[in-house]
Coordinates of C-alpha atoms in Angstrom, one line a residue:
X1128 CA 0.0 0.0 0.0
X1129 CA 1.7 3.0 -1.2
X1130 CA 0.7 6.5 0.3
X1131 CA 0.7 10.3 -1.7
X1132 CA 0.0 12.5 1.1
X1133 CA -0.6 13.0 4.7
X1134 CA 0.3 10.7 7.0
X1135 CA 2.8 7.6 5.1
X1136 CA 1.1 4.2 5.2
X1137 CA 2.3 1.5 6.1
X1138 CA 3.5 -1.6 4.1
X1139 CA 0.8 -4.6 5.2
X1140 CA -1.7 -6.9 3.9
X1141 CA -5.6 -7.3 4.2
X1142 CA -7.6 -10.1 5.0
X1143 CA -11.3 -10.8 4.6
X1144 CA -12.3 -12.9 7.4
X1145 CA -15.9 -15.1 8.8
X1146 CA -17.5 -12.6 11.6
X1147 CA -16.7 -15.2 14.4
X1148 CA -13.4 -16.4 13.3
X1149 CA -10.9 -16.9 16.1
X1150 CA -7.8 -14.3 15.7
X1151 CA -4.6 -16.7 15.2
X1152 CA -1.8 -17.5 17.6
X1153 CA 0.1 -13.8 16.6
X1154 CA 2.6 -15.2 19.4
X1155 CA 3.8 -17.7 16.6
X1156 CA 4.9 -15.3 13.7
X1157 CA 8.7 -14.7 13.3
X1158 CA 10.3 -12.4 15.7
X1159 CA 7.4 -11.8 17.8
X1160 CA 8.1 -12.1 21.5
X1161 CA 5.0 -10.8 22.9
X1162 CA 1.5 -9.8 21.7
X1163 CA 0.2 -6.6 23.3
X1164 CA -3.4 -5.6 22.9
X1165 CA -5.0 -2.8 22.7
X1166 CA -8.4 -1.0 24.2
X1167 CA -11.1 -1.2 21.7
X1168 CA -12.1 1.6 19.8
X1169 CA -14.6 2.9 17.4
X1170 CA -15.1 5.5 14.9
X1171 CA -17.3 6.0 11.8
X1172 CA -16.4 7.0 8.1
X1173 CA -18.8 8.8 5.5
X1174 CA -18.1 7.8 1.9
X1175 CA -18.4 10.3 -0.7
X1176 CA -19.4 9.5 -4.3
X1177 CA -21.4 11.1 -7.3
X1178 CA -25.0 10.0 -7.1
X1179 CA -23.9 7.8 -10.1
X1180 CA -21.4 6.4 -8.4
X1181 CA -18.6 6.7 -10.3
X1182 CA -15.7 6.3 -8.2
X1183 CA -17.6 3.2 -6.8
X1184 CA -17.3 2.3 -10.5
X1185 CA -13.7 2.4 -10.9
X1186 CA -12.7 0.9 -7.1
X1187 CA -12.1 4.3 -5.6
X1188 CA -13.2 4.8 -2.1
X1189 CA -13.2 8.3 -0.3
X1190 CA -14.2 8.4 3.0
X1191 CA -14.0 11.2 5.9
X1192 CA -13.7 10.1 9.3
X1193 CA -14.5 11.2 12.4
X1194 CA -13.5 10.5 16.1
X1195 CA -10.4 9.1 17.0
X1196 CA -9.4 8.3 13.4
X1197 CA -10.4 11.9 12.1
X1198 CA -9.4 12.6 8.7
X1199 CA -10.2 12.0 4.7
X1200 CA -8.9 9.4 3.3
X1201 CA -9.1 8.6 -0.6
X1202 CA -7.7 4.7 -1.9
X1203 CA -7.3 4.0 -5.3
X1204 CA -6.2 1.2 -7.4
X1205 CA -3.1 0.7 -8.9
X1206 CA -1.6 -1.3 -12.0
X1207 CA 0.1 -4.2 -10.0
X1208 CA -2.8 -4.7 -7.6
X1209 CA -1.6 -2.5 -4.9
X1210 CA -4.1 0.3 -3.7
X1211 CA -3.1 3.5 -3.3
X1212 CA -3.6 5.7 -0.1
X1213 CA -4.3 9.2 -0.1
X1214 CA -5.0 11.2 3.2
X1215 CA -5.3 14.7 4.7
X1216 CA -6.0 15.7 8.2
X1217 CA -9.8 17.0 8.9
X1218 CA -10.7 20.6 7.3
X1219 CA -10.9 22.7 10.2
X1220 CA -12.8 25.4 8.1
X1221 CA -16.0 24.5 5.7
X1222 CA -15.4 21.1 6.7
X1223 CA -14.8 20.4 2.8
X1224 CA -12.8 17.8 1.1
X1225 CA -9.4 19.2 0.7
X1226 CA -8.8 20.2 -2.4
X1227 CA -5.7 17.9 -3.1
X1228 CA -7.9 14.8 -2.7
X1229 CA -10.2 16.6 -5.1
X1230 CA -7.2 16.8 -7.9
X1231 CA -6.9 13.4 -7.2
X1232 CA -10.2 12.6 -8.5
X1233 CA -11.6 15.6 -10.7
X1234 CA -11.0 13.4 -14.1
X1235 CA -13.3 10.7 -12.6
X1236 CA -16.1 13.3 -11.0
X1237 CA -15.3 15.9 -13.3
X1238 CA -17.7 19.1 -12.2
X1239 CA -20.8 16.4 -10.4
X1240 CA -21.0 17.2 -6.9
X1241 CA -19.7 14.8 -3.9
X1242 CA -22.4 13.3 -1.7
X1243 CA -22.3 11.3 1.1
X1244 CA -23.6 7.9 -0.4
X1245 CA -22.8 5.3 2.6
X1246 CA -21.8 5.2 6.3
X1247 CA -19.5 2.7 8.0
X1248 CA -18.8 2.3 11.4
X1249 CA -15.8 0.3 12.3
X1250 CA -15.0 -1.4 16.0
X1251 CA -11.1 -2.0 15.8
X1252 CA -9.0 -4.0 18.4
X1253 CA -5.6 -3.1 18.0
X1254 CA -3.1 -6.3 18.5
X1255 CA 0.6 -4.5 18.9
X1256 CA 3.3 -7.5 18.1
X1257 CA 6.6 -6.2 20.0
X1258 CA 9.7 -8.2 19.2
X1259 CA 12.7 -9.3 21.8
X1260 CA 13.8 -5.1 22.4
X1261 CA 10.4 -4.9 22.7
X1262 CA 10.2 -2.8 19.5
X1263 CA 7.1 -2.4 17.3
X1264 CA 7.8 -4.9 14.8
X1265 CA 3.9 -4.6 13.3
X1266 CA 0.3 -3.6 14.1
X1267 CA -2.7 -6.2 13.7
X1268 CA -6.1 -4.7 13.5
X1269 CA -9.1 -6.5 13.5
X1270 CA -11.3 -4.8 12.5
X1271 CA -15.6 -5.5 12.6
X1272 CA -17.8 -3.2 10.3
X1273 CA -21.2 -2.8 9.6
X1274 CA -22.5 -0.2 6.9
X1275 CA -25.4 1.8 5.3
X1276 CA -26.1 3.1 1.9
X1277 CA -27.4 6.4 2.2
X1278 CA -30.3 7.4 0.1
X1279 CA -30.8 3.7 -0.6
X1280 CA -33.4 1.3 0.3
X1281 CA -31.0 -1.6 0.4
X1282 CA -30.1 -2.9 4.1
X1283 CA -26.5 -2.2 5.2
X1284 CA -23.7 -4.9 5.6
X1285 CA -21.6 -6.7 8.4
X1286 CA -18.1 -7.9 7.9
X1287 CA -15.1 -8.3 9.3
X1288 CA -11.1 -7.7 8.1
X1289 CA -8.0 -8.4 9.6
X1290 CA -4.9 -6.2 8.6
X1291 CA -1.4 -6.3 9.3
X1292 CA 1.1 -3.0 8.8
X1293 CA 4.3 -3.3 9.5
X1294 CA 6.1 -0.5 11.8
X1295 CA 9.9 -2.1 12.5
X1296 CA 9.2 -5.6 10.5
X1297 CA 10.2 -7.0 7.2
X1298 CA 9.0 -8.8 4.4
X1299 CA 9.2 -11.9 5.8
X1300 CA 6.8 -11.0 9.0
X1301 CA 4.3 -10.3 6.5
X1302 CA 4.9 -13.4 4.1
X1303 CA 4.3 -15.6 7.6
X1304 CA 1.3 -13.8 8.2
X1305 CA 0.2 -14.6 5.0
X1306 CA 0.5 -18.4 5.8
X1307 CA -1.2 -17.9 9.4
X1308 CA -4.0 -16.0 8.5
X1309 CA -4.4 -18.6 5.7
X1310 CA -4.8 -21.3 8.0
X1311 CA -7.6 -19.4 10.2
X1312 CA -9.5 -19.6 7.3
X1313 CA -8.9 -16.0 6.1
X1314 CA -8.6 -14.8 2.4
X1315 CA -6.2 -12.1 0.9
X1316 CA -8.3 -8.7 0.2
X1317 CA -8.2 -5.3 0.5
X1318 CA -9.3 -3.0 3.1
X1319 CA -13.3 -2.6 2.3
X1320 CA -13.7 -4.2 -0.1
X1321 CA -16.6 -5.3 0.9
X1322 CA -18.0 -2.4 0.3
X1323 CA -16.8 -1.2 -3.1
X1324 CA -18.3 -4.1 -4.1
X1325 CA -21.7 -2.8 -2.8
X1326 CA -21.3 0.1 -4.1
X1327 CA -20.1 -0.5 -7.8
X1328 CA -23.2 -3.1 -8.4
X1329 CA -25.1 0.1 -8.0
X1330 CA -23.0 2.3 -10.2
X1331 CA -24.6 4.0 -13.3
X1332 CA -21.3 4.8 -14.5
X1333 CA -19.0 1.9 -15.5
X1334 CA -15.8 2.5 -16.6
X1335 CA -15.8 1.6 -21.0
X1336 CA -14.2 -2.0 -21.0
X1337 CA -12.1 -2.1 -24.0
X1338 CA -12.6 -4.6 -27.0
X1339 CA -10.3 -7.8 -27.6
X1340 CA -8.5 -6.6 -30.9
X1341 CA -7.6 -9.9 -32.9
X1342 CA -5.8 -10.5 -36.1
X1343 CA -8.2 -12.3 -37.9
X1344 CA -11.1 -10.0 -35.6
X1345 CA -13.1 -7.0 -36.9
X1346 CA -11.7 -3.3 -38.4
X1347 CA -13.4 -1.4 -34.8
X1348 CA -11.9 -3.9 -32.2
X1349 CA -8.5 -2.8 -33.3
X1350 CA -9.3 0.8 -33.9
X1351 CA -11.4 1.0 -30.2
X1352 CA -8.4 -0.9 -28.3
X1353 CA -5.9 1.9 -29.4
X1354 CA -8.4 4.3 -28.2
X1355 CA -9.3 2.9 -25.0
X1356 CA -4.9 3.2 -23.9
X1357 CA -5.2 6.5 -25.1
X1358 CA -8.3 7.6 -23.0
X1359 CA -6.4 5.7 -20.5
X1360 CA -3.6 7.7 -20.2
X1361 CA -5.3 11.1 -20.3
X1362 CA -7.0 9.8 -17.4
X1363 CA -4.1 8.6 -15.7
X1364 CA -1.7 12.0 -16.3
X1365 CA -4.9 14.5 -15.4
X1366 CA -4.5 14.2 -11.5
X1367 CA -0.2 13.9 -12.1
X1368 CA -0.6 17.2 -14.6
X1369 CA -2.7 18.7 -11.5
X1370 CA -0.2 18.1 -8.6
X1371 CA 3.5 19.1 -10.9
X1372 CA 5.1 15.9 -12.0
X1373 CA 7.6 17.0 -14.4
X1374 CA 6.3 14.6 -16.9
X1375 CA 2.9 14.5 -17.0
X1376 CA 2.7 17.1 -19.3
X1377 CA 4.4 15.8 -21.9
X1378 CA 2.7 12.2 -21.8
X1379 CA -0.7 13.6 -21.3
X1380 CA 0.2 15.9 -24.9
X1381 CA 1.2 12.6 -26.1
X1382 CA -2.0 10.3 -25.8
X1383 CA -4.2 13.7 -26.8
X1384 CA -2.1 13.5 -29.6
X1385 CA -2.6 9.9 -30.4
X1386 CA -6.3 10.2 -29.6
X1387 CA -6.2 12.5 -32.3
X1388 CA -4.7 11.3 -35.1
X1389 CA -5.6 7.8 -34.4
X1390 CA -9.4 9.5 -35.3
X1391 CA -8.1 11.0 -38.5
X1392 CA -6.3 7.9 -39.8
X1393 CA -9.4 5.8 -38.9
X1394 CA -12.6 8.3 -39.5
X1395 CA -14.2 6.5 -41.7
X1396 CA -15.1 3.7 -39.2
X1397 CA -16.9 6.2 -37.1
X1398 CA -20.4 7.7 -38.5
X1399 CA -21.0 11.2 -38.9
X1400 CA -18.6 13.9 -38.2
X1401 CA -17.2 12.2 -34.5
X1402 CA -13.8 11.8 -35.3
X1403 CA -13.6 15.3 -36.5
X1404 CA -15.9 17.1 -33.2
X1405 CA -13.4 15.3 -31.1
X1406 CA -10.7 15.9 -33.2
X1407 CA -11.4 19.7 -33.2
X1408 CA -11.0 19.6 -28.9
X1409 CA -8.2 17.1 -28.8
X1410 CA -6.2 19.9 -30.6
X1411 CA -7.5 22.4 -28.3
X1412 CA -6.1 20.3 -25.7
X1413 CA -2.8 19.9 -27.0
X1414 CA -2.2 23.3 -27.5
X1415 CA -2.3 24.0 -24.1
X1416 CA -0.1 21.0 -23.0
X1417 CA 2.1 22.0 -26.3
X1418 CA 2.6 25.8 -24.7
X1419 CA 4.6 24.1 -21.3
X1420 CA 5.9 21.4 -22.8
X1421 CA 7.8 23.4 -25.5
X1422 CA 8.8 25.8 -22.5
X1423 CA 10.2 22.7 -20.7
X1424 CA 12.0 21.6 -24.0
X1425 CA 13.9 24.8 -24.4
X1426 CA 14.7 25.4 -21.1
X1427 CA 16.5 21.7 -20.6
X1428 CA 18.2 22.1 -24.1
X1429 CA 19.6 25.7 -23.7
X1430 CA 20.9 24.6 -20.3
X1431 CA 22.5 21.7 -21.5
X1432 CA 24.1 23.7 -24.3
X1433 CA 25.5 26.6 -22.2
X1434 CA 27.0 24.4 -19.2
X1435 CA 29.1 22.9 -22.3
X1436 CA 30.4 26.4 -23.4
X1437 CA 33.3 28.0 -22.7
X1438 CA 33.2 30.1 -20.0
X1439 CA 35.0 33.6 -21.8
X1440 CA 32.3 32.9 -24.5
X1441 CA 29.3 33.4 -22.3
X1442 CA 29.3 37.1 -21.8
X1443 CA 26.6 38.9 -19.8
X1444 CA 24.0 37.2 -17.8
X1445 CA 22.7 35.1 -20.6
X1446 CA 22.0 31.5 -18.8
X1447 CA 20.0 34.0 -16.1
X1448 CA 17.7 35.9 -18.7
X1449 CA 17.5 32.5 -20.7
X1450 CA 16.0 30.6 -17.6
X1451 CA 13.7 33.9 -15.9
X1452 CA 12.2 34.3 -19.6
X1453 CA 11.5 30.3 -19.6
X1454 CA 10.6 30.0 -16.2
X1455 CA 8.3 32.9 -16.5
X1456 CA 6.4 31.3 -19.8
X1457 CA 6.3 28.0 -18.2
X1458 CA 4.8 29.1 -15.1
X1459 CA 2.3 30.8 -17.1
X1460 CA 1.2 27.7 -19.3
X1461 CA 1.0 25.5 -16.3
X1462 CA -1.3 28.2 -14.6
X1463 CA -3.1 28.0 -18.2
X1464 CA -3.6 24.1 -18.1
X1465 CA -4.9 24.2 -14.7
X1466 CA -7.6 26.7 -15.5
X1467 CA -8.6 24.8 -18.7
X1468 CA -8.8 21.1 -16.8
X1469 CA -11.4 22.3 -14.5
X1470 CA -12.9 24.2 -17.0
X1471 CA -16.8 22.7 -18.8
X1472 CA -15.3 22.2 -22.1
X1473 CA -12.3 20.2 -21.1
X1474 CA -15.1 17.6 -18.5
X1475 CA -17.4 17.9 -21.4
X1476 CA -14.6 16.5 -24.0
X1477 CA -13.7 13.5 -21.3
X1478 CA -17.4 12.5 -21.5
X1479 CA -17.5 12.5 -25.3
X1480 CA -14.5 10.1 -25.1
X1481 CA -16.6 8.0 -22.4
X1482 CA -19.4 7.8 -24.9
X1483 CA -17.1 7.2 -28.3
X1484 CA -15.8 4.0 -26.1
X1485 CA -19.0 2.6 -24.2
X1486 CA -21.0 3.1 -27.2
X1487 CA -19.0 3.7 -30.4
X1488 CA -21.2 5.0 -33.6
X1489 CA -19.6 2.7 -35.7
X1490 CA -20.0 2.3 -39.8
X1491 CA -20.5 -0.8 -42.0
X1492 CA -16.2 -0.4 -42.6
X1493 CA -15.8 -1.0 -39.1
X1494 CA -17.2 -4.5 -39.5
X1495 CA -14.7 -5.5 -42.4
X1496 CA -11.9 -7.7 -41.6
X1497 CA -9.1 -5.9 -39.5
X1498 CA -6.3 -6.6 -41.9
X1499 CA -7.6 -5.2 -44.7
X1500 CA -8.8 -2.0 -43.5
X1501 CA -6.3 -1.5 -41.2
X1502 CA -3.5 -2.1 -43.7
X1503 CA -5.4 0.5 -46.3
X1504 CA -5.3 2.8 -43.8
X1505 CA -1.6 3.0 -42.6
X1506 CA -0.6 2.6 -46.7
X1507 CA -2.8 6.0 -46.9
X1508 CA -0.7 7.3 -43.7
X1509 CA 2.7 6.2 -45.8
X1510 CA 1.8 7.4 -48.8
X1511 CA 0.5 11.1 -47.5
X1512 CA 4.6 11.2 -45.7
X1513 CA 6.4 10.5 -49.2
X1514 CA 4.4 13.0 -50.4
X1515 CA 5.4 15.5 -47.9
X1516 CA 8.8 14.2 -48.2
X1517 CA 9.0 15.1 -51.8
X1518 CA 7.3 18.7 -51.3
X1519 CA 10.2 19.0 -48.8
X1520 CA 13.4 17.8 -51.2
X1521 CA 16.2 20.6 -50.6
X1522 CA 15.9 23.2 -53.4
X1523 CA 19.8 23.2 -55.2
X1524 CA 21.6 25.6 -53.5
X1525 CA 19.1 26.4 -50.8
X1526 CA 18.4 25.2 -46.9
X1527 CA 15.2 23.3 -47.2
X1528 CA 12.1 25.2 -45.3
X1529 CA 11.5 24.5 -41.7
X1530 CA 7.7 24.5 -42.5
X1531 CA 8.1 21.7 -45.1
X1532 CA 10.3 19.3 -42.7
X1533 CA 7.5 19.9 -39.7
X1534 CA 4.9 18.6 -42.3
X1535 CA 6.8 15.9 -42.5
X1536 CA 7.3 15.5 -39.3
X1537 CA 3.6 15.5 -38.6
X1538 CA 3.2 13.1 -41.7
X1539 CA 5.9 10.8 -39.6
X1540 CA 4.1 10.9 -36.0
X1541 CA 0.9 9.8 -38.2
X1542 CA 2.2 7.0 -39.6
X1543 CA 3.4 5.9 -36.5
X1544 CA 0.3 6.2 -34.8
X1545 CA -1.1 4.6 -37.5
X1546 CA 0.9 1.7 -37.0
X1547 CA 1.2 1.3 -33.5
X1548 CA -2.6 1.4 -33.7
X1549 CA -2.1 -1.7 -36.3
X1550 CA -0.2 -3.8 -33.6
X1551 CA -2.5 -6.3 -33.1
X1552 CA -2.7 -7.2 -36.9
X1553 CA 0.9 -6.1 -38.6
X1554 CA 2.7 -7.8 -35.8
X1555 CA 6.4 -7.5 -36.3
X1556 CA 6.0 -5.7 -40.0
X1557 CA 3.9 -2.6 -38.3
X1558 CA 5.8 -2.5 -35.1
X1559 CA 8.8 -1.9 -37.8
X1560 CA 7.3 0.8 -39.7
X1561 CA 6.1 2.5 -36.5
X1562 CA 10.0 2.5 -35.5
X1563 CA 11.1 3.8 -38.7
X1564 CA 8.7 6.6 -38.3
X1565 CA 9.2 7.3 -34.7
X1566 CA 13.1 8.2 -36.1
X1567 CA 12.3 10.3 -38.7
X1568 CA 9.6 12.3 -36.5
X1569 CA 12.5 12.3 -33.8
X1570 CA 15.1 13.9 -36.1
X1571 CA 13.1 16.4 -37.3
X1572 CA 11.8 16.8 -34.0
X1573 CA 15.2 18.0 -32.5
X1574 CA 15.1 20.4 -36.4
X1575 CA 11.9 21.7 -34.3
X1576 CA 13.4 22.2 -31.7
X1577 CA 15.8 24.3 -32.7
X1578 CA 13.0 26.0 -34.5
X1579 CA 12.0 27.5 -31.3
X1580 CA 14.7 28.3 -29.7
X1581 CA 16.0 30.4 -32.7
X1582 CA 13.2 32.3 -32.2
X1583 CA 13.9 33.0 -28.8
X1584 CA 17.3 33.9 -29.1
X1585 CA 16.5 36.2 -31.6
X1586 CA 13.9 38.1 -29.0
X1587 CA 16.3 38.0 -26.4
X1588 CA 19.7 39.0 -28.2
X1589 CA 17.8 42.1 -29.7
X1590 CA 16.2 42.8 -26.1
X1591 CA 19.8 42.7 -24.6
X1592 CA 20.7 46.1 -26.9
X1593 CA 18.1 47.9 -24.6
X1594 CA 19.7 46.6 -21.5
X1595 CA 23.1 47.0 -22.2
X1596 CA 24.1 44.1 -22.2
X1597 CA 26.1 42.3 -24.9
X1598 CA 24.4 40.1 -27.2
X1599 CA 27.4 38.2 -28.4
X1600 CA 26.3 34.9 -26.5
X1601 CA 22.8 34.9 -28.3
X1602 CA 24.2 34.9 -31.4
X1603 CA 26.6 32.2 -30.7
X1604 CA 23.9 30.3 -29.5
X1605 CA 21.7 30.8 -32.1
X1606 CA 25.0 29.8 -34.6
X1607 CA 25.0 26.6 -32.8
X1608 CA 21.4 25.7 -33.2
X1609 CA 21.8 26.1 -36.6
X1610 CA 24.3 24.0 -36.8
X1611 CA 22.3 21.4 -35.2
X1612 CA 19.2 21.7 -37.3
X1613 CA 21.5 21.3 -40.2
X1614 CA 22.9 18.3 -38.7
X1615 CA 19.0 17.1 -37.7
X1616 CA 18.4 17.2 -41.0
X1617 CA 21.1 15.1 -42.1
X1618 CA 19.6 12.3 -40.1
X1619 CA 16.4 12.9 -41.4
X1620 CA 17.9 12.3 -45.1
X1621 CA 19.8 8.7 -43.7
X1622 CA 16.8 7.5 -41.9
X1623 CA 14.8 8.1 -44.9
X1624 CA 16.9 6.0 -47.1
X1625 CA 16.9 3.1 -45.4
X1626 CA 12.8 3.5 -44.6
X1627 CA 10.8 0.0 -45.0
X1628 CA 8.3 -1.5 -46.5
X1629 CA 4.8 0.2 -45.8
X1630 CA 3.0 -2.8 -45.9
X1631 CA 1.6 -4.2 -42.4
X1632 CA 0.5 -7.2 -44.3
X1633 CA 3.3 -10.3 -44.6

């Protein structure tokens, strides 16, 4: 059990036990020289949720208790099984759930109000296992609960858990425990369980389960797999985009970015104009994420290129202004992202993608064999990149235009969206062409690059003149990205040489 805030939790395991099971002989676990126990306490927890239920839905629990235990406390699941433990002490103001739970779980809620949807109250005798210093090696709690759905005519629930978190113990206390708890007739869960599984049965809001895609399968299991990752990954970067991680930005750009060209490349399997609605505020997404991430790109690549300059060719305070201007624009995109992902339109585009995966408005193509629509499609996706390739061949004598290599970068990314999108069917031939693609949209994506930051070398070696300050450094700078575009481009030219075959089909 891993923990993001308040107080840490402890490493342990969970147990779903029979009501009148006897606790087992603690005494008997490794290291354990005595078994203290503790006076019996209880306290009650209110679990918030939509009306809807959507948290339920997803195996989220968020719960606010009071007494002895008082406090919020949000658990989520994570990829390897684990749950995930959130907590903050109580709000001494409004009495409100604190806002960084909230960030935690705005993509899920989006802008539906929390209410109080069941009540559990908990009688817990603490078991303290002290080892031969009489140190805390670990805590057993036995826990007995009995709940209530608010707002619901179904009864409530009894049950019981056992849980074990270590304080001074390792692995191998816990491992035991495993074997003793085993033989009292206890199973291996997770704390309430019980009740998530209450409260998703009544849940009007099920998470989209995505489609098998299968080589011999239909055109829209393949297309609707790639999706559902995408929507996936939006979902999982919105609450790491919310509290700072350095990455999130960038990944979150990433699967918007897939999202959308996967619904270009693949339009004609949705009816109507879907693809290109959700298309139109995808982009509007990206933009947003685009604004920081290409403030974050500059800002790591000008650093690394100063701190390997001589230090009499740096003159002025150029790695200073460099940094205040990025930190400045960066700060300001972030602030910009924030406001747009509480914002209707951006809750009102994640339920679109809810609805284009639960119940997808799919076309008679879409029910064609995978293989052969698929492959058109990514042949289209080549053949629209040789095109842009051959509007960009270097003109004799000339440097070949930045605006022609980005098409072909965004031709590039296509295709290999295209093709990773194909995995399922091409195998080994469309996990090839995706690779050849992802290099040449990485070549020219460093060309990009350097793009931008020419740009704002420009604006800050002319702004030096009114500061009095010498713009020598800027323009050395500036020498030395074009030196690497040129050299970008180079690699562009090899890569595309030795480009494969186009076809996903062996």
């Amino acid at each position: 059990m891993a923990s993001d805030s308040g107080d840490a939790a402890k490493p342990g395991r969970a147990y779903d036990v029979e009501e009148l099971a006897p606790l087992p002989a603690l005494h008997t676990l490794p290291g354990v020289r005595r078994v203290e126990q503790g006076a019996e306490a209880e306290f009650e927890a209110v679990y918030f949720d939509t009306d809807d239920l959507v948290l339920a839905a997803r195996g989220i629990t968020l719960e606010r208790r009071t007494g002895a235990q008082a406090g919020w406390q949000l658990e989520q699941p994570t990829d390897d099984g684990e749950r995930r433990v959130s907590s903050s002490p109580p709000d001494r103001g409004k009495g409100g759930l604190p806002k960084p739970l909230l960030q935690l779980v705005r993509v899920h809620v989006r802008d539906k109000p929390l209410v109080p949807v069941a009540r559990v109250l908990t009688r817990r005798v603490l078991h303290r296992l002290r080892g031969s210093g009489d140190e805390v090696l670990a805590d057993m709690l036995d826990d007995h609960l009995r709940s209530e759905q608010l707002g619901s005519p179904s009864g409530g629930s009894r049950w019981r858990e056992w849980s074990i978190e270590l304080v001074e113990g390792n692995q191998d206390l816990l491992d035991a425990c495993d074997a003793l708890c085993d033989g009292s007739g206890a199973q291996p869960g997770s704390r309430n369980s019980t009740l998530r599984s209450e409260l998703s049965r009544h849940s009007r809001q099920p998470e989209p389960a995505a489609p098998r895609a299968k080589r011999k399968g239909e055109a829209a299991a393949v297309v609707l797999f790639f999706l559902h990752q995408q929507v996936g990954s939006v979902k999982e970067q919105d609450p790491l985009v919310r509290s700072g991680e350095p990455e999130a930005i960038h990944k979150m750009r990433v699967a918007s970015r897939r999202l959308r060209s996967c619904l270009a490349t693949y339009r004609k399997l949705l009816a109507g104009d879907t693809a290109g609605e959700l298309r139109g505020e995808l982009k509007w997404l990206a933009g947003l994420l685009g604004e920081a991430r290409d403030a974050q790109v500059m800002q790591d690549r000008l650093r690394d290129i100063l701190a390997g300059e001589p230090t009499e060719l740096v003159l002025g305070p150029v790695a200073r202004r460099i940094d205040e201007q990025l930190t400045t624009d960066l700060k300001a995109a972030r602030a910009k992202i924030l406001r747009a992902l509480d914002t209707k339109r951006y809750f009102r585009l994640l339920d679109a993608l809810d609805g284009l995966l639960s119940d997808p408005p799919l076309t008679a193509l879409a029910s064609e064999p995978a293989r052969q629509v698929i492959g058109r499609r990514v042949k289209r996706e080549a053949k629209r990149l040789r095109r842009a390739v051959t509007a960009a061949e270097q003109p004799p004598g000339g440097a070949t235009d930045a605006r022609a290599l980005h098409e072909v970068r965004i031709r590039a990314k296509r295709l290999r969206y295209a093709a990773e999108a194909a995995f399922p069917v091409g195998g080994k031939r469309a996990q090839r062409l995706a690779e050849a693609a992802q290099r040449v949209q990485q070549s020219l994506g460093v060309h990009q690059d350097t793009v931008l930051t020419r740009g704002l070398l420009r604006r800050l070696g002319a702004g030096s003149v009114l500061q009095n300050e010498n713009g020598f450094s800027y323009g050395r700078l500036h020498a030395l990205e074009q030196f690497a575009a040129e050299n970008a481009e180079a690699t562009f030219r090899r890569e595309w040489e030795g480009f494969p075959s186009t076809s996903i089909k062996p």
